[in-house]
Short mmCIF file of C-alpha atoms in Angstrom, two decimals:
data_model
loop_
_atom_site.label_atom_id
_atom_site.label_comp_id
_atom_site.label_asym_id
_atom_site.label_seq_id
_atom_site.Cartn_x
_atom_site.Cartn_y
_atom_site.Cartn_z
CA UNK A 2 64.16 75.53 71.61
CA UNK A 3 66.15 72.76 73.28
CA UNK A 4 68.57 74.72 75.47
CA UNK A 5 70.67 71.67 76.33
CA UNK A 6 71.19 70.90 72.65
CA UNK A 7 72.01 74.56 71.99
CA UNK A 8 74.67 74.49 74.73
CA UNK A 9 76.14 71.25 73.42
CA UNK A 10 76.46 72.65 69.88
CA UNK A 11 78.02 76.01 70.83
CA UNK A 12 80.01 75.20 73.97
CA UNK A 13 83.25 74.85 72.00
CA UNK A 14 82.90 78.44 70.70
CA UNK A 15 82.35 79.77 74.23
CA UNK A 16 85.31 77.85 75.60
CA UNK A 17 87.54 79.08 72.80
CA UNK A 18 86.43 82.67 73.49
CA UNK A 19 87.34 82.23 77.17
CA UNK A 20 90.71 80.80 76.19
CA UNK A 21 91.58 83.75 73.94
CA UNK A 22 90.42 86.32 76.49
CA UNK A 23 92.59 84.70 79.15
CA UNK A 24 95.79 84.82 77.11
CA UNK A 25 98.29 87.54 77.92
CA UNK A 26 99.17 88.23 74.28
CA UNK A 27 97.43 87.48 70.99
CA UNK A 28 98.93 87.39 67.50
CA UNK A 29 97.14 88.77 64.48
CA UNK A 30 95.22 85.60 63.65
CA UNK A 31 94.10 85.10 67.23
CA UNK A 32 92.92 88.71 67.44
CA UNK A 33 90.82 88.21 64.31
CA UNK A 34 89.46 84.98 65.76
CA UNK A 35 88.57 86.76 69.01
CA UNK A 36 86.52 89.35 67.10
CA UNK A 37 84.73 86.67 65.05
CA UNK A 38 83.90 84.68 68.18
CA UNK A 39 82.68 87.82 69.91
CA UNK A 40 80.23 88.47 67.09
CA UNK A 41 79.17 84.84 67.04
CA UNK A 42 78.56 84.65 70.79
CA UNK A 43 76.64 87.95 70.59
CA UNK A 44 74.29 86.20 68.19
CA UNK A 45 73.99 83.28 70.61
CA UNK A 46 73.10 85.69 73.41
CA UNK A 47 70.42 87.33 71.27
CA UNK A 48 68.86 83.95 70.60
CA UNK A 49 68.86 82.98 74.28
CA UNK A 50 67.40 86.33 75.32
CA UNK A 51 64.57 85.91 72.87
CA UNK A 52 63.67 82.64 74.57
CA UNK A 53 64.57 83.18 78.24
CA UNK A 54 66.21 86.58 78.96
CA UNK A 55 66.53 85.94 82.72
CA UNK A 56 68.20 82.55 82.51
CA UNK A 57 71.58 81.68 84.01
CA UNK A 58 72.88 80.98 80.50
CA UNK A 59 71.98 84.52 79.43
CA UNK A 60 73.93 85.95 82.34
CA UNK A 61 76.92 83.70 81.68
CA UNK A 62 77.09 84.71 78.01
CA UNK A 63 76.78 88.40 78.95
CA UNK A 64 79.75 88.02 81.30
CA UNK A 65 81.82 86.31 78.60
CA UNK A 66 81.06 89.07 76.13
CA UNK A 67 81.90 91.76 78.67
CA UNK A 68 85.34 90.24 79.29
CA UNK A 69 85.95 89.91 75.56
CA UNK A 70 84.87 93.50 74.94
CA UNK A 71 87.25 94.70 77.64
CA UNK A 72 90.07 92.74 76.03
CA UNK A 73 89.81 94.02 72.49
CA UNK A 74 88.99 97.62 73.43
CA UNK A 75 92.36 97.81 75.16
CA UNK A 76 91.29 98.12 78.81
CA UNK A 77 93.53 96.28 81.23
CA UNK A 78 92.04 93.13 82.71
CA UNK A 79 95.09 91.51 84.33
CA UNK A 80 94.62 92.31 88.00
CA UNK A 81 97.92 90.80 89.08
CA UNK A 82 99.78 92.89 86.50
CA UNK A 83 98.11 96.04 87.84
CA UNK A 84 99.07 95.14 91.40
CA UNK A 85 102.67 94.52 90.37
CA UNK A 86 102.71 97.84 88.48
CA UNK A 87 101.53 99.62 91.63
CA UNK A 88 104.09 98.11 94.00
CA UNK A 89 107.08 98.05 91.62
CA UNK A 90 106.64 101.41 89.87
CA UNK A 91 103.85 103.72 91.09
CA UNK A 92 104.26 103.47 94.86
CA UNK A 93 108.08 103.58 95.08
CA UNK A 94 108.14 106.47 92.58
CA UNK A 95 105.64 108.41 94.69
CA UNK A 96 107.68 107.76 97.86
CA UNK A 97 110.95 108.61 96.11
CA UNK A 98 109.74 111.97 94.83
CA UNK A 99 109.09 113.21 98.39
CA UNK A 100 112.14 111.58 100.01
CA UNK A 101 114.00 114.82 100.81
CA UNK A 102 110.88 116.55 102.07
CA UNK A 103 110.25 113.50 104.27
CA UNK A 104 113.73 113.86 105.78
CA UNK A 105 113.21 117.61 106.40
CA UNK A 106 109.85 116.94 108.05
CA UNK A 107 111.44 114.24 110.21
CA UNK A 108 114.25 116.52 111.37
CA UNK A 109 111.72 119.25 112.17
CA UNK A 110 109.69 116.77 114.21
CA UNK A 111 112.75 115.69 116.19
CA UNK A 112 113.70 119.32 116.87
CA UNK A 113 110.22 120.24 118.13
CA UNK A 114 109.99 117.09 120.24
CA UNK A 115 113.42 117.74 121.76
CA UNK A 116 112.47 121.32 122.63
CA UNK A 117 109.34 120.14 124.42
CA UNK A 118 111.30 117.45 126.25
CA UNK A 119 113.86 120.05 127.33
CA UNK A 120 111.11 122.45 128.41
CA UNK A 121 109.35 119.79 130.53
CA UNK A 122 112.68 119.08 132.25
CA UNK A 123 113.25 122.67 133.29
CA UNK A 124 112.68 123.54 136.98
CA UNK A 125 109.06 124.10 137.91
CA UNK A 126 107.49 122.81 134.68
CA UNK A 127 107.24 119.13 135.63
CA UNK A 128 105.50 120.07 138.89
CA UNK A 129 102.97 122.17 136.98
CA UNK A 130 101.89 119.16 134.89
CA UNK A 131 100.27 117.41 137.85
CA UNK A 132 100.72 115.89 141.29
CA UNK A 133 103.87 113.87 141.78
CA UNK A 134 101.99 110.62 142.49
CA UNK A 135 100.07 110.89 139.20
CA UNK A 136 103.18 111.63 137.19
CA UNK A 137 105.05 108.80 138.90
CA UNK A 138 102.20 106.39 138.14
CA UNK A 139 102.35 107.46 134.49
CA UNK A 140 106.10 106.90 134.08
CA UNK A 141 106.25 103.72 136.17
CA UNK A 142 103.02 102.00 135.13
CA UNK A 143 100.71 103.66 132.61
CA UNK A 144 103.30 104.31 129.90
CA UNK A 145 104.32 100.64 129.71
CA UNK A 146 100.85 99.22 130.44
CA UNK A 147 99.41 101.08 127.43
CA UNK A 148 101.13 98.62 125.11
CA UNK A 149 99.90 95.48 126.83
CA UNK A 150 96.52 96.29 128.40
CA UNK A 151 94.69 94.95 125.32
CA UNK A 152 95.19 91.70 123.36
CA UNK A 153 98.00 92.11 120.85
CA UNK A 154 95.86 91.52 117.75
CA UNK A 155 93.11 93.98 118.72
CA UNK A 156 95.68 96.56 119.86
CA UNK A 157 97.55 96.27 116.56
CA UNK A 158 94.30 96.75 114.66
CA UNK A 159 93.35 99.79 116.75
CA UNK A 160 96.75 101.40 116.28
CA UNK A 161 96.69 100.69 112.55
CA UNK A 162 93.30 102.27 111.90
CA UNK A 163 94.06 105.29 114.08
CA UNK A 164 97.42 106.02 112.46
CA UNK A 165 96.12 105.32 108.95
CA UNK A 166 93.33 107.84 109.55
CA UNK A 167 95.89 110.45 110.68
CA UNK A 168 98.03 109.80 107.60
CA UNK A 169 95.10 110.01 105.19
CA UNK A 170 94.03 113.32 106.75
CA UNK A 171 97.52 114.76 106.30
CA UNK A 172 97.43 113.85 102.61
CA UNK A 173 93.79 114.68 101.91
CA UNK A 174 93.88 118.10 103.63
CA UNK A 175 97.43 118.86 102.56
CA UNK A 176 96.23 121.43 100.04
CA UNK A 177 95.45 123.77 102.96
CA UNK A 178 99.13 123.86 103.97
CA UNK A 179 97.98 124.04 107.60
CA UNK A 180 96.55 120.68 108.57
CA UNK A 181 99.68 118.58 107.89
CA UNK A 182 101.80 121.02 109.90
CA UNK A 183 99.29 120.93 112.74
CA UNK A 184 99.31 117.12 112.81
CA UNK A 185 103.12 117.09 112.85
CA UNK A 186 103.29 119.67 115.63
CA UNK A 187 100.66 117.88 117.71
CA UNK A 188 102.48 114.56 117.50
CA UNK A 189 105.88 116.15 118.19
CA UNK A 190 104.46 117.89 121.24
CA UNK A 191 103.02 114.65 122.63
CA UNK A 192 106.20 112.65 122.06
CA UNK A 193 108.41 115.42 123.45
CA UNK A 194 106.38 115.90 126.63
CA UNK A 195 106.26 112.16 127.26
CA UNK A 196 110.05 111.98 126.83
CA UNK A 197 110.53 114.92 129.16
CA UNK A 198 108.40 113.34 131.88
CA UNK A 199 110.13 109.98 131.56
CA UNK A 200 113.56 111.66 131.67
CA UNK A 201 112.59 113.63 134.79
CA UNK A 202 112.05 110.34 136.61
CA UNK A 203 115.14 108.63 135.15
CA UNK A 204 113.06 106.42 132.83
CA UNK A 205 114.33 107.68 129.49
CA UNK A 206 115.68 104.21 128.65
CA UNK A 207 112.18 102.78 129.11
CA UNK A 208 110.77 105.54 126.90
CA UNK A 209 113.07 104.70 123.99
CA UNK A 210 112.62 100.95 124.44
CA UNK A 211 108.85 101.25 124.09
CA UNK A 212 108.77 104.00 121.47
CA UNK A 213 111.45 103.06 118.99
CA UNK A 214 110.61 99.46 117.92
CA UNK A 215 107.39 100.59 116.24
CA UNK A 216 108.16 104.32 116.26
CA UNK A 217 110.95 104.02 113.71
CA UNK A 218 108.36 103.20 111.03
CA UNK A 219 105.23 104.70 112.54
CA UNK A 220 106.72 108.17 112.92
CA UNK A 221 108.35 107.93 109.49
CA UNK A 222 104.89 107.22 108.06
CA UNK A 223 103.61 110.42 109.64
CA UNK A 224 106.59 112.28 108.15
CA UNK A 225 105.75 110.82 104.72
CA UNK A 226 102.10 111.80 105.03
CA UNK A 227 103.02 115.33 106.07
CA UNK A 228 105.49 115.62 103.19
CA UNK A 229 102.83 114.38 100.78
CA UNK A 230 100.34 116.94 102.04
CA UNK A 231 102.86 119.77 101.77
CA UNK A 232 103.76 118.62 98.25
CA UNK A 233 100.21 119.10 97.01
CA UNK A 234 100.03 122.45 98.82
CA UNK A 235 103.15 123.59 96.98
CA UNK A 236 101.70 122.40 93.66
CA UNK A 237 98.81 124.77 94.31
CA UNK A 238 101.05 127.68 95.33
CA UNK A 239 103.75 127.23 92.65
CA UNK A 240 102.49 125.03 89.79
CA UNK A 241 105.41 125.94 87.52
CA UNK A 242 104.73 125.64 83.80
CA UNK A 243 101.60 123.58 84.44
CA UNK A 244 98.23 125.18 85.01
CA UNK A 245 97.22 125.20 88.66
CA UNK A 246 94.41 122.73 87.96
CA UNK A 247 96.73 120.36 86.09
CA UNK A 248 99.35 120.54 88.84
CA UNK A 249 96.80 119.81 91.55
CA UNK A 250 95.32 116.93 89.55
CA UNK A 251 98.70 115.33 88.85
CA UNK A 252 100.07 115.70 92.38
CA UNK A 253 96.75 114.75 93.90
CA UNK A 254 96.64 111.44 92.01
CA UNK A 255 100.25 110.69 92.92
CA UNK A 256 99.72 111.48 96.58
CA UNK A 257 96.62 109.31 96.82
CA UNK A 258 99.07 106.58 95.79
CA UNK A 259 101.15 107.60 98.82
CA UNK A 260 98.08 107.42 101.07
CA UNK A 261 97.28 103.89 99.88
CA UNK A 262 100.87 102.82 100.41
CA UNK A 263 100.90 104.28 103.92
CA UNK A 264 97.93 102.15 104.89
CA UNK A 265 100.15 99.10 104.29
CA UNK A 266 103.20 100.70 105.91
CA UNK A 267 101.18 101.51 109.03
CA UNK A 268 99.80 97.98 109.09
CA UNK A 269 103.39 96.73 109.46
CA UNK A 270 104.21 99.26 112.19
CA UNK A 271 100.93 98.38 113.93
CA UNK A 272 101.89 94.72 113.98
CA UNK A 273 105.28 95.63 115.46
CA UNK A 274 103.59 97.80 118.10
CA UNK A 275 101.11 95.09 118.97
CA UNK A 276 103.39 92.06 118.99
CA UNK A 277 107.01 93.25 119.34
CA UNK A 278 107.01 96.40 121.49
CA UNK A 279 105.30 94.84 124.57
CA UNK A 280 106.85 91.39 124.10
CA UNK A 281 109.38 89.70 126.33
CA UNK A 282 112.02 89.75 123.61
CA UNK A 283 115.43 91.15 124.60
CA UNK A 284 115.57 94.94 124.22
CA UNK A 285 118.27 94.76 121.54
CA UNK A 286 116.12 92.41 119.45
CA UNK A 287 113.03 94.60 119.71
CA UNK A 288 115.04 97.62 118.61
CA UNK A 289 116.68 95.64 115.80
CA UNK A 290 113.32 94.50 114.44
CA UNK A 291 112.05 98.07 114.40
CA UNK A 292 115.19 99.33 112.71
CA UNK A 293 115.06 96.59 110.06
CA UNK A 294 111.48 97.54 109.19
CA UNK A 295 112.60 101.14 108.71
CA UNK A 296 115.63 100.04 106.66
CA UNK A 297 113.38 97.92 104.45
CA UNK A 298 111.19 100.94 103.72
CA UNK A 299 114.13 103.15 102.73
CA UNK A 300 115.70 100.39 100.62
CA UNK A 301 112.38 99.95 98.82
CA UNK A 302 112.04 103.70 98.27
CA UNK A 303 115.60 104.49 97.23
CA UNK A 304 116.29 101.43 95.06
CA UNK A 305 112.95 100.77 93.35
CA UNK A 306 111.93 104.42 93.52
CA UNK A 307 115.05 105.66 91.77
CA UNK A 308 114.59 103.08 89.02
CA UNK A 309 110.89 103.88 88.62
CA UNK A 310 111.47 107.64 88.38
CA UNK A 311 114.33 107.10 85.91
CA UNK A 312 111.89 105.07 83.79
CA UNK A 313 109.45 108.00 83.76
CA UNK A 314 107.05 107.02 86.54
CA UNK A 315 105.78 109.67 88.95
CA UNK A 316 103.26 107.74 91.02
CA UNK A 317 100.46 109.06 88.79
CA UNK A 318 97.90 106.96 86.95
CA UNK A 319 98.65 105.73 83.46
CA UNK A 320 97.70 107.89 80.48
CA UNK A 321 94.58 105.86 79.70
CA UNK A 322 93.38 105.72 83.31
CA UNK A 323 93.77 109.46 83.84
CA UNK A 324 91.80 110.20 80.69
CA UNK A 325 94.48 111.57 78.38
CA UNK A 326 93.38 111.77 74.79
CA UNK A 327 95.33 109.73 72.30
CA UNK A 328 96.93 111.69 69.51
CA UNK A 329 96.66 110.10 66.08
CA UNK A 330 98.19 111.16 62.83
#
């Protein structure tokens, strides 16, 4: 068989099949045409496979048929539409549903951190933490140098991966009800003790200047992750009218959405920590940038999230993707 002649004769059918598959919507006639072309190109593929099953043409026709099959069986194939669905509906809905728990977690963190800072500042405690020269070196040099001892890009990447790993753990092990609380307590303890040491040496202004620009969003991300983990724990303890398995499955899918979103949120805070916190920008500008990042998150969550939840979204997968059976009359 002359393959070149075969291609020349049938190329128009293949191109038309590609055109129909690529369209966002098809009317009735175009849908019928798509099915006819699918059957026709299937025949073409059978002929080519009988002659040369390993040829590039065989592979190309198989790919065309796979895309066409996906289209008329109803599976989504528009990647950009899926991405938009995630960022406009699924992610803000998932954030919105845990907004109050996020605030409670944040207030708890601040309270624990403040208690540790107060404790470190009490007489005798600061001396027990180490020799005066070591503590003075920490508050006068090490605390600030931490943010600039590595190149900004590599430091931002290191911070991002570390914090994303912490956030994913809080979500993934949230069902235990213990691990998220432990992570929150551990971080609050570290921040509180650092604040107490800096305050003891009259460097509290330096502490806030180097913590808040990125900390506004970074710490909020930890609060979100902890809230997400506790949400799935509560779904296990008190599933309501759902079965425990159904509650865990639904909340688990929604909170994996949170985990994916936090990877991006922490990327932003990592960039701020790497490029803004140690920069020579005026203090007020560094703090303003950090606050604007935090404000952008809450605007995204409260505005888009409220609309998404009102439209029935919960951050879960769609009915088809989660395997729900269709009910037919």
